[in-house]
mmCIF file of C-alpha atoms in Angstrom:
data_model
loop_
_atom_site.group_PDB
_atom_site.id
_atom_site.type_symbol
_atom_site.label_atom_id
_atom_site.label_comp_id
_atom_site.label_asym_id
_atom_site.label_seq_id
_atom_site.Cartn_x
_atom_site.Cartn_y
_atom_site.Cartn_z
ATOM 1 C CA MET A 1 0.000 0.000 0.000
ATOM 2 C CA LYS A 2 2.686 2.432 -1.034
ATOM 3 C CA ASN A 3 2.128 6.033 -2.100
ATOM 4 C CA LEU A 4 -1.554 6.088 -1.100
ATOM 5 C CA ASN A 5 -2.709 3.643 1.528
ATOM 6 C CA ARG A 6 -6.294 2.522 1.852
ATOM 7 C CA ARG A 7 -6.951 4.447 5.055
ATOM 8 C CA GLN A 8 -5.660 7.691 3.509
ATOM 9 C CA PHE A 9 -7.709 7.174 0.372
ATOM 10 C CA LEU A 10 -10.920 5.999 1.972
ATOM 11 C CA GLY A 11 -10.699 8.507 4.768
ATOM 12 C CA ARG A 12 -11.008 11.195 2.119
ATOM 13 C CA SER A 13 -13.582 9.474 -0.040
ATOM 14 C CA ALA A 14 -15.823 7.172 1.975
ATOM 15 C CA ALA A 15 -18.545 9.766 2.232
ATOM 16 C CA GLY A 16 -19.310 9.551 -1.459
ATOM 17 C CA VAL A 17 -19.578 7.035 -4.236
ATOM 18 C CA SER A 18 -17.213 8.968 -6.478
ATOM 19 C CA SER A 19 -14.241 7.857 -4.431
ATOM 20 C CA VAL A 20 -13.026 4.615 -2.739
ATOM 21 C CA VAL A 21 -11.430 0.883 -2.248
ATOM 22 C CA LEU A 22 -10.301 -3.592 -2.785
ATOM 23 C CA LEU A 23 -10.175 -8.078 -2.618
ATOM 24 C CA PRO A 24 -11.291 -12.450 -4.340
ATOM 25 C CA PHE A 25 -12.787 -15.801 -3.171
ATOM 26 C CA ILE A 26 -13.335 -19.494 -3.658
ATOM 27 C CA PRO A 27 -15.024 -21.927 -1.285
ATOM 28 C CA ASN A 28 -12.338 -23.278 0.993
ATOM 29 C CA LYS A 29 -12.024 -27.036 1.235
ATOM 30 C CA LEU A 30 -10.134 -26.795 4.501
ATOM 31 C CA PHE A 31 -13.157 -27.557 6.628
ATOM 32 C CA ALA A 32 -14.458 -30.354 4.430
ATOM 33 C CA THR A 33 -11.248 -32.382 4.574
ATOM 34 C CA GLU A 34 -7.693 -31.553 5.632
ATOM 35 C CA LYS A 35 -5.337 -28.599 5.487
ATOM 36 C CA SER A 36 -3.622 -30.201 2.490
ATOM 37 C CA ASP A 37 -6.775 -29.326 0.525
ATOM 38 C CA LEU A 38 -6.525 -25.654 1.435
ATOM 39 C CA THR A 39 -7.452 -23.261 -1.353
ATOM 40 C CA PHE A 40 -6.693 -19.579 -1.053
ATOM 41 C CA GLY A 41 -7.125 -16.306 -2.889
ATOM 42 C CA PHE A 42 -5.539 -12.868 -2.838
ATOM 43 C CA GLN A 43 -6.729 -9.336 -2.263
ATOM 44 C CA SER A 44 -6.305 -7.082 -5.271
ATOM 45 C CA TRP A 45 -5.508 -3.838 -3.432
ATOM 46 C CA THR A 46 -1.757 -4.249 -3.129
ATOM 47 C CA ILE A 47 -1.270 -5.235 -6.782
ATOM 48 C CA ARG A 48 -3.721 -2.779 -8.330
ATOM 49 C CA GLU A 49 -0.983 -1.137 -10.415
ATOM 50 C CA LYS A 50 0.033 -4.492 -11.883
ATOM 51 C CA LEU A 51 -3.597 -5.283 -12.644
ATOM 52 C CA VAL A 52 -3.903 -2.052 -14.620
ATOM 53 C CA GLU A 53 -0.658 -2.723 -16.512
ATOM 54 C CA ASP A 54 -1.538 -6.297 -17.503
ATOM 55 C CA PHE A 55 -4.766 -7.607 -16.053
ATOM 56 C CA SER A 56 -4.914 -10.943 -17.833
ATOM 57 C CA GLY A 57 -1.193 -11.644 -17.449
ATOM 58 C CA THR A 58 -1.229 -10.840 -13.737
ATOM 59 C CA MET A 59 -4.255 -13.069 -13.213
ATOM 60 C CA LYS A 60 -2.513 -15.973 -14.941
ATOM 61 C CA LYS A 61 0.669 -15.449 -12.916
ATOM 62 C CA MET A 62 -1.244 -15.519 -9.621
ATOM 63 C CA ALA A 63 -3.096 -18.653 -10.712
ATOM 64 C CA ASN A 64 0.183 -20.341 -11.659
ATOM 65 C CA TRP A 65 1.519 -19.612 -8.166
ATOM 66 C CA GLY A 66 -1.433 -21.470 -6.693
ATOM 67 C CA TYR A 67 -4.051 -18.823 -5.983
ATOM 68 C CA SER A 68 -7.610 -19.873 -6.753
ATOM 69 C CA SER A 69 -9.450 -16.577 -6.478
ATOM 70 C CA ILE A 70 -9.181 -12.819 -6.509
ATOM 71 C CA GLU A 71 -11.037 -10.529 -4.163
ATOM 72 C CA MET A 72 -11.755 -7.396 -6.151
ATOM 73 C CA CYS A 73 -12.436 -3.880 -5.047
ATOM 74 C CA SER A 74 -15.608 -2.350 -6.389
ATOM 75 C CA PRO A 75 -14.689 -0.337 -9.512
ATOM 76 C CA LEU A 76 -17.373 2.198 -8.651
ATOM 77 C CA GLY A 77 -16.173 2.748 -5.113
ATOM 78 C CA TYR A 78 -12.476 2.512 -5.909
ATOM 79 C CA LYS A 79 -12.297 4.249 -9.239
ATOM 80 C CA ASP A 80 -10.075 7.023 -7.871
ATOM 81 C CA ALA A 81 -7.767 4.547 -6.145
ATOM 82 C CA GLY A 82 -6.498 2.688 -9.201
ATOM 83 C CA PHE A 83 -9.572 0.690 -10.232
ATOM 84 C CA GLY A 84 -11.026 3.190 -12.697
ATOM 85 C CA LEU A 85 -10.059 1.006 -15.658
ATOM 86 C CA PHE A 86 -12.336 -1.770 -14.455
ATOM 87 C CA ASN A 87 -15.196 0.681 -14.073
ATOM 88 C CA LYS A 88 -14.955 1.200 -17.842
ATOM 89 C CA MET A 89 -14.957 -2.500 -18.687
ATOM 90 C CA LYS A 90 -18.084 -4.492 -19.338
ATOM 91 C CA THR A 91 -18.787 -6.606 -16.290
ATOM 92 C CA SER A 92 -18.952 -9.705 -18.479
ATOM 93 C CA ASP A 93 -15.491 -8.961 -19.916
ATOM 94 C CA LEU A 94 -14.057 -8.434 -16.441
ATOM 95 C CA ARG A 95 -15.497 -11.698 -15.189
ATOM 96 C CA ASN A 96 -14.442 -13.636 -18.286
ATOM 97 C CA THR A 97 -10.853 -12.396 -18.021
ATOM 98 C CA ILE A 98 -10.678 -13.576 -14.414
ATOM 99 C CA GLU A 99 -12.235 -16.961 -15.111
ATOM 100 C CA ASP A 100 -10.220 -17.529 -18.307
ATOM 101 C CA SER A 101 -7.129 -17.164 -16.117
ATOM 102 C CA GLY A 102 -8.287 -20.045 -13.925
ATOM 103 C CA LEU A 103 -9.505 -17.857 -11.058
ATOM 104 C CA VAL A 104 -12.897 -16.896 -9.671
ATOM 105 C CA CYS A 105 -14.121 -13.729 -7.978
ATOM 106 C CA GLU A 106 -16.756 -14.466 -5.365
ATOM 107 C CA SER A 107 -15.878 -11.750 -2.841
ATOM 108 C CA ALA A 108 -15.287 -8.013 -3.210
ATOM 109 C CA HIS A 109 -14.715 -4.914 -1.112
ATOM 110 C CA TYR A 110 -17.055 -1.929 -1.196
ATOM 111 C CA ASN A 111 -17.035 1.402 0.609
ATOM 112 C CA PHE A 112 -19.767 2.642 2.894
ATOM 113 C CA GLY A 113 -20.773 5.510 0.614
ATOM 114 C CA GLU A 114 -21.581 3.348 -2.391
ATOM 115 C CA LEU A 115 -23.506 0.824 -0.319
ATOM 116 C CA LYS A 116 -25.614 3.617 1.140
ATOM 117 C CA GLU A 117 -26.132 5.525 -2.104
ATOM 118 C CA SER A 118 -25.925 2.937 -4.919
ATOM 119 C CA LEU A 119 -26.887 -0.347 -3.299
ATOM 120 C CA ASP A 120 -29.147 -1.637 -6.092
ATOM 121 C CA ASN A 121 -26.410 -0.999 -8.645
ATOM 122 C CA ARG A 122 -23.789 -2.727 -6.514
ATOM 123 C CA ILE A 123 -26.013 -5.761 -5.968
ATOM 124 C CA GLU A 124 -26.611 -6.016 -9.717
ATOM 125 C CA TRP A 125 -22.886 -5.717 -10.491
ATOM 126 C CA SER A 126 -22.029 -8.293 -7.834
ATOM 127 C CA LYS A 127 -24.428 -10.812 -9.291
ATOM 128 C CA GLU A 128 -23.118 -10.265 -12.811
ATOM 129 C CA MET A 129 -19.588 -10.857 -11.503
ATOM 130 C CA GLY A 130 -20.566 -14.041 -9.700
ATOM 131 C CA ILE A 131 -19.746 -12.380 -6.379
ATOM 132 C CA LYS A 132 -21.386 -13.977 -3.355
ATOM 133 C CA GLN A 133 -19.835 -11.938 -0.548
ATOM 134 C CA VAL A 134 -20.267 -8.163 -0.294
ATOM 135 C CA ILE A 135 -17.606 -6.974 2.161
ATOM 136 C CA LEU A 136 -17.691 -3.468 3.593
ATOM 137 C CA SER A 137 -14.055 -2.380 3.738
ATOM 138 C CA SER A 138 -14.693 -0.371 6.910
ATOM 139 C CA PHE A 139 -16.812 2.533 8.123
ATOM 140 C CA TRP A 140 -13.989 5.086 7.809
ATOM 141 C CA LEU A 141 -15.683 7.406 10.282
ATOM 142 C CA PRO A 142 -14.317 10.948 10.565
ATOM 143 C CA GLU A 143 -12.315 11.887 13.630
ATOM 144 C CA PRO A 144 -13.011 12.453 16.425
ATOM 145 C CA THR A 145 -15.186 9.354 16.668
ATOM 146 C CA THR A 146 -17.319 8.124 19.552
ATOM 147 C CA LEU A 147 -18.585 4.644 20.346
ATOM 148 C CA ASP A 148 -22.077 5.871 19.554
ATOM 149 C CA ASP A 149 -20.836 6.830 16.087
ATOM 150 C CA TYR A 150 -19.718 3.240 15.587
ATOM 151 C CA ARG A 151 -23.012 1.894 16.926
ATOM 152 C CA LYS A 152 -24.958 4.121 14.525
ATOM 153 C CA ALA A 153 -22.827 2.950 11.591
ATOM 154 C CA CYS A 154 -23.418 -0.674 12.610
ATOM 155 C CA ASP A 155 -27.157 -0.074 12.654
ATOM 156 C CA GLU A 156 -26.938 1.368 9.130
ATOM 157 C CA LEU A 157 -24.996 -1.681 7.951
ATOM 158 C CA ASN A 158 -27.566 -4.004 9.507
ATOM 159 C CA VAL A 159 -30.258 -2.345 7.390
ATOM 160 C CA ILE A 160 -28.111 -2.495 4.242
ATOM 161 C CA ALA A 161 -27.364 -6.158 4.917
ATOM 162 C CA GLN A 162 -31.064 -7.001 4.990
ATOM 163 C CA LYS A 163 -31.340 -5.997 1.333
ATOM 164 C CA ILE A 164 -28.064 -7.604 0.309
ATOM 165 C CA ASN A 165 -28.956 -10.872 1.978
ATOM 166 C CA LYS A 166 -32.487 -10.821 0.569
ATOM 167 C CA ALA A 167 -30.875 -10.651 -2.889
ATOM 168 C CA GLY A 168 -29.144 -13.951 -2.176
ATOM 169 C CA LEU A 169 -25.735 -12.511 -1.276
ATOM 170 C CA LYS A 170 -23.862 -12.409 2.035
ATOM 171 C CA THR A 171 -22.697 -9.297 3.840
ATOM 172 C CA GLY A 172 -19.361 -8.932 5.616
ATOM 173 C CA PHE A 173 -17.323 -6.324 7.491
ATOM 174 C CA HIS A 174 -13.541 -5.982 7.199
ATOM 175 C CA ASN A 175 -11.483 -4.561 10.055
ATOM 176 C CA HIS A 176 -8.256 -2.583 10.114
ATOM 177 C CA ASN A 177 -5.981 -1.638 12.987
ATOM 178 C CA MET A 178 -8.213 1.306 13.851
ATOM 179 C CA GLU A 179 -11.001 -0.975 15.062
ATOM 180 C CA PHE A 180 -8.531 -2.376 17.591
ATOM 181 C CA ALA A 181 -8.080 0.963 19.273
ATOM 182 C CA LYS A 182 -9.977 1.822 22.449
ATOM 183 C CA ILE A 183 -12.468 4.565 23.193
ATOM 184 C CA ASP A 184 -13.410 5.207 26.799
ATOM 185 C CA GLY A 185 -11.559 2.033 27.744
ATOM 186 C CA GLN A 186 -13.570 -0.173 25.367
ATOM 187 C CA LEU A 187 -12.142 -1.979 22.364
ATOM 188 C CA ILE A 188 -13.922 -0.666 19.284
ATOM 189 C CA TYR A 189 -13.977 -4.132 17.679
ATOM 190 C CA ASP A 190 -15.913 -5.602 20.606
ATOM 191 C CA VAL A 191 -18.442 -2.773 20.420
ATOM 192 C CA ILE A 192 -18.900 -3.425 16.698
ATOM 193 C CA MET A 193 -19.365 -7.147 17.323
ATOM 194 C CA ALA A 194 -22.017 -6.410 19.925
ATOM 195 C CA GLN A 195 -23.942 -4.030 17.645
ATOM 196 C CA LEU A 196 -23.878 -5.910 14.326
ATOM 197 C CA ASP A 197 -26.592 -8.507 13.834
ATOM 198 C CA PRO A 198 -24.758 -11.871 13.630
ATOM 199 C CA GLU A 199 -27.495 -13.242 11.362
ATOM 200 C CA LEU A 200 -27.039 -10.410 8.869
ATOM 201 C CA VAL A 201 -23.356 -9.438 8.940
ATOM 202 C CA LYS A 202 -20.370 -11.759 9.147
ATOM 203 C CA MET A 203 -16.795 -10.608 9.703
ATOM 204 C CA GLN A 204 -13.675 -10.676 7.562
ATOM 205 C CA PHE A 205 -10.708 -10.711 9.930
ATOM 206 C CA GLN A 206 -7.493 -8.840 9.128
ATOM 207 C CA VAL A 207 -4.743 -11.120 10.458
ATOM 208 C CA ALA A 208 -2.279 -8.237 10.052
ATOM 209 C CA VAL A 209 -3.436 -6.822 13.415
ATOM 210 C CA ILE A 210 -0.871 -9.220 14.872
ATOM 211 C CA ASP A 211 1.508 -6.265 14.494
ATOM 212 C CA ILE A 212 -0.312 -4.501 17.353
ATOM 213 C CA GLY A 213 -0.656 -7.623 19.469
ATOM 214 C CA TYR A 214 -4.029 -9.103 18.477
ATOM 215 C CA LYS A 215 -4.282 -12.738 17.331
ATOM 216 C CA ALA A 216 -6.887 -13.844 14.824
ATOM 217 C CA ALA A 217 -7.218 -17.215 16.563
ATOM 218 C CA ASP A 218 -8.308 -15.526 19.793
ATOM 219 C CA TYR A 219 -11.182 -13.761 18.046
ATOM 220 C CA PHE A 220 -12.262 -16.790 16.028
ATOM 221 C CA LYS A 221 -12.670 -18.609 19.348
ATOM 222 C CA LYS A 222 -14.182 -15.637 21.187
ATOM 223 C CA TYR A 223 -16.876 -15.164 18.529
ATOM 224 C CA PRO A 224 -17.702 -18.623 17.146
ATOM 225 C CA GLY A 225 -19.560 -18.674 13.858
ATOM 226 C CA ARG A 226 -19.296 -14.904 13.337
ATOM 227 C CA PHE A 227 -16.705 -14.933 10.530
ATOM 228 C CA ILE A 228 -16.894 -15.487 6.801
ATOM 229 C CA SER A 229 -13.300 -14.939 5.638
ATOM 230 C CA ALA A 230 -9.844 -13.747 6.617
ATOM 231 C CA HIS A 231 -7.028 -11.696 5.131
ATOM 232 C CA LEU A 232 -3.704 -13.431 5.689
ATOM 233 C CA ALA A 233 -0.445 -11.678 6.572
ATOM 234 C CA ASP A 234 2.587 -12.343 8.751
ATOM 235 C CA TRP A 235 4.793 -10.091 10.865
ATOM 236 C CA SER A 236 8.398 -9.994 12.063
ATOM 237 C CA PRO A 237 8.972 -8.240 15.423
ATOM 238 C CA ALA A 238 12.689 -8.146 14.640
ATOM 239 C CA THR A 239 12.336 -6.076 11.465
ATOM 240 C CA LYS A 240 9.002 -4.438 12.383
ATOM 241 C CA LYS A 241 7.775 -5.378 8.913
ATOM 242 C CA GLN A 242 5.417 -7.793 7.230
ATOM 243 C CA VAL A 243 7.094 -10.918 5.914
ATOM 244 C CA ALA A 244 6.020 -13.834 3.738
ATOM 245 C CA LEU A 245 3.559 -16.201 5.378
ATOM 246 C CA GLY A 246 5.350 -18.720 7.572
ATOM 247 C CA GLN A 247 8.323 -16.436 8.224
ATOM 248 C CA GLY A 248 6.820 -14.397 11.036
ATOM 249 C CA VAL A 249 5.079 -14.815 14.376
ATOM 250 C CA VAL A 250 1.630 -16.030 13.285
ATOM 251 C CA GLU A 251 0.962 -19.543 14.584
ATOM 252 C CA TRP A 252 -0.666 -20.947 11.475
ATOM 253 C CA ASP A 253 -1.784 -24.327 12.796
ATOM 254 C CA GLU A 254 -3.567 -22.574 15.644
ATOM 255 C CA LEU A 255 -5.091 -20.020 13.286
ATOM 256 C CA PHE A 256 -6.527 -22.568 10.859
ATOM 257 C CA GLU A 257 -7.915 -24.710 13.655
ATOM 258 C CA ALA A 258 -9.539 -21.693 15.297
ATOM 259 C CA ALA A 259 -10.884 -20.568 11.914
ATOM 260 C CA LYS A 260 -13.113 -23.657 11.920
ATOM 261 C CA ILE A 261 -14.681 -22.417 15.150
ATOM 262 C CA GLY A 262 -15.027 -18.920 13.750
ATOM 263 C CA GLY A 263 -16.827 -20.186 10.656
ATOM 264 C CA VAL A 264 -14.263 -18.887 8.168
ATOM 265 C CA GLN A 265 -15.041 -20.052 4.646
ATOM 266 C CA ASN A 266 -12.225 -18.550 2.596
ATOM 267 C CA PHE A 267 -8.793 -16.982 2.922
ATOM 268 C CA PHE A 268 -7.168 -14.123 0.994
ATOM 269 C CA VAL A 269 -3.524 -13.145 1.122
ATOM 270 C CA GLU A 270 -3.097 -9.350 1.311
ATOM 271 C CA MET A 271 0.550 -8.350 1.463
ATOM 272 C CA ASP A 272 3.391 -6.708 -0.399
ATOM 273 C CA PRO A 273 3.467 -8.032 -3.990
ATOM 274 C CA ALA A 274 7.053 -9.195 -3.462
ATOM 275 C CA VAL A 275 5.970 -11.969 -1.086
ATOM 276 C CA PHE A 276 2.902 -13.302 -2.879
ATOM 277 C CA GLU A 277 4.789 -16.176 -4.482
ATOM 278 C CA GLN A 278 6.556 -17.227 -1.259
ATOM 279 C CA SER A 279 3.297 -17.013 0.674
ATOM 280 C CA ALA A 280 1.544 -19.237 -1.867
ATOM 281 C CA GLN A 281 4.342 -21.808 -1.584
ATOM 282 C CA PHE A 282 3.925 -21.820 2.189
ATOM 283 C CA LEU A 283 0.159 -22.320 2.016
ATOM 284 C CA LYS A 284 0.546 -25.139 -0.495
ATOM 285 C CA SER A 285 3.013 -26.828 1.846
ATOM 286 C CA LEU A 286 0.496 -27.129 4.696
#
């Protein structure tokens, strides 16, 4: 997320549809059989520039490394963040390019503004793409923010989710580090979990919060059945940087076991493009 990170971009644009954000999916066999059957996708945000340069070629390269799916960012919501090209493509052409590369796209990120203002359009686009999971990238509330602001946003998402789910899709919420801050001594993430309707909104967990001391496995066990997917990343305390999966502090056996309790259906790697190949090799080795 160099040059312009997602928080900087969405913080400026989440209020409207004209601005916005990224990620892919395939049903994960992990819970049907063994870890050796693990399938995994990747989030498109960190390689958006490569997708613009050579969409088909990049898709084929990721598939050759072992990825089974791409989690897109909504071209409408993210058109000013590097996804404008895909907003100009026919949805059928976009989907065909992905599937001709051997991948599928069954999950995507959307911003709050477009879901509030253009929900019918986004549902239609999602269905045309074959997307089954509509993931809100975050609320991106303006500072200063109160817990009541988060509760109000959760209530709005609950209402939005009713329509999404009625259309035959599933609704999810993706966290960032900011939801693991505290307000008035309360962890924002716990407040969000208490306010969102578990029957309407499932969670997509950002494993990268390990860099501030929070383990995905703990939350999968704390909130059984509340999760739909996870973004995978690893972290090195020595270098204070993300590293390829398997080279950092994440305890992967524990994570995947706990993910069963959490209800996680699919996994997406979201990291620096330089470690995508190594991370895929690690996942295939499990």
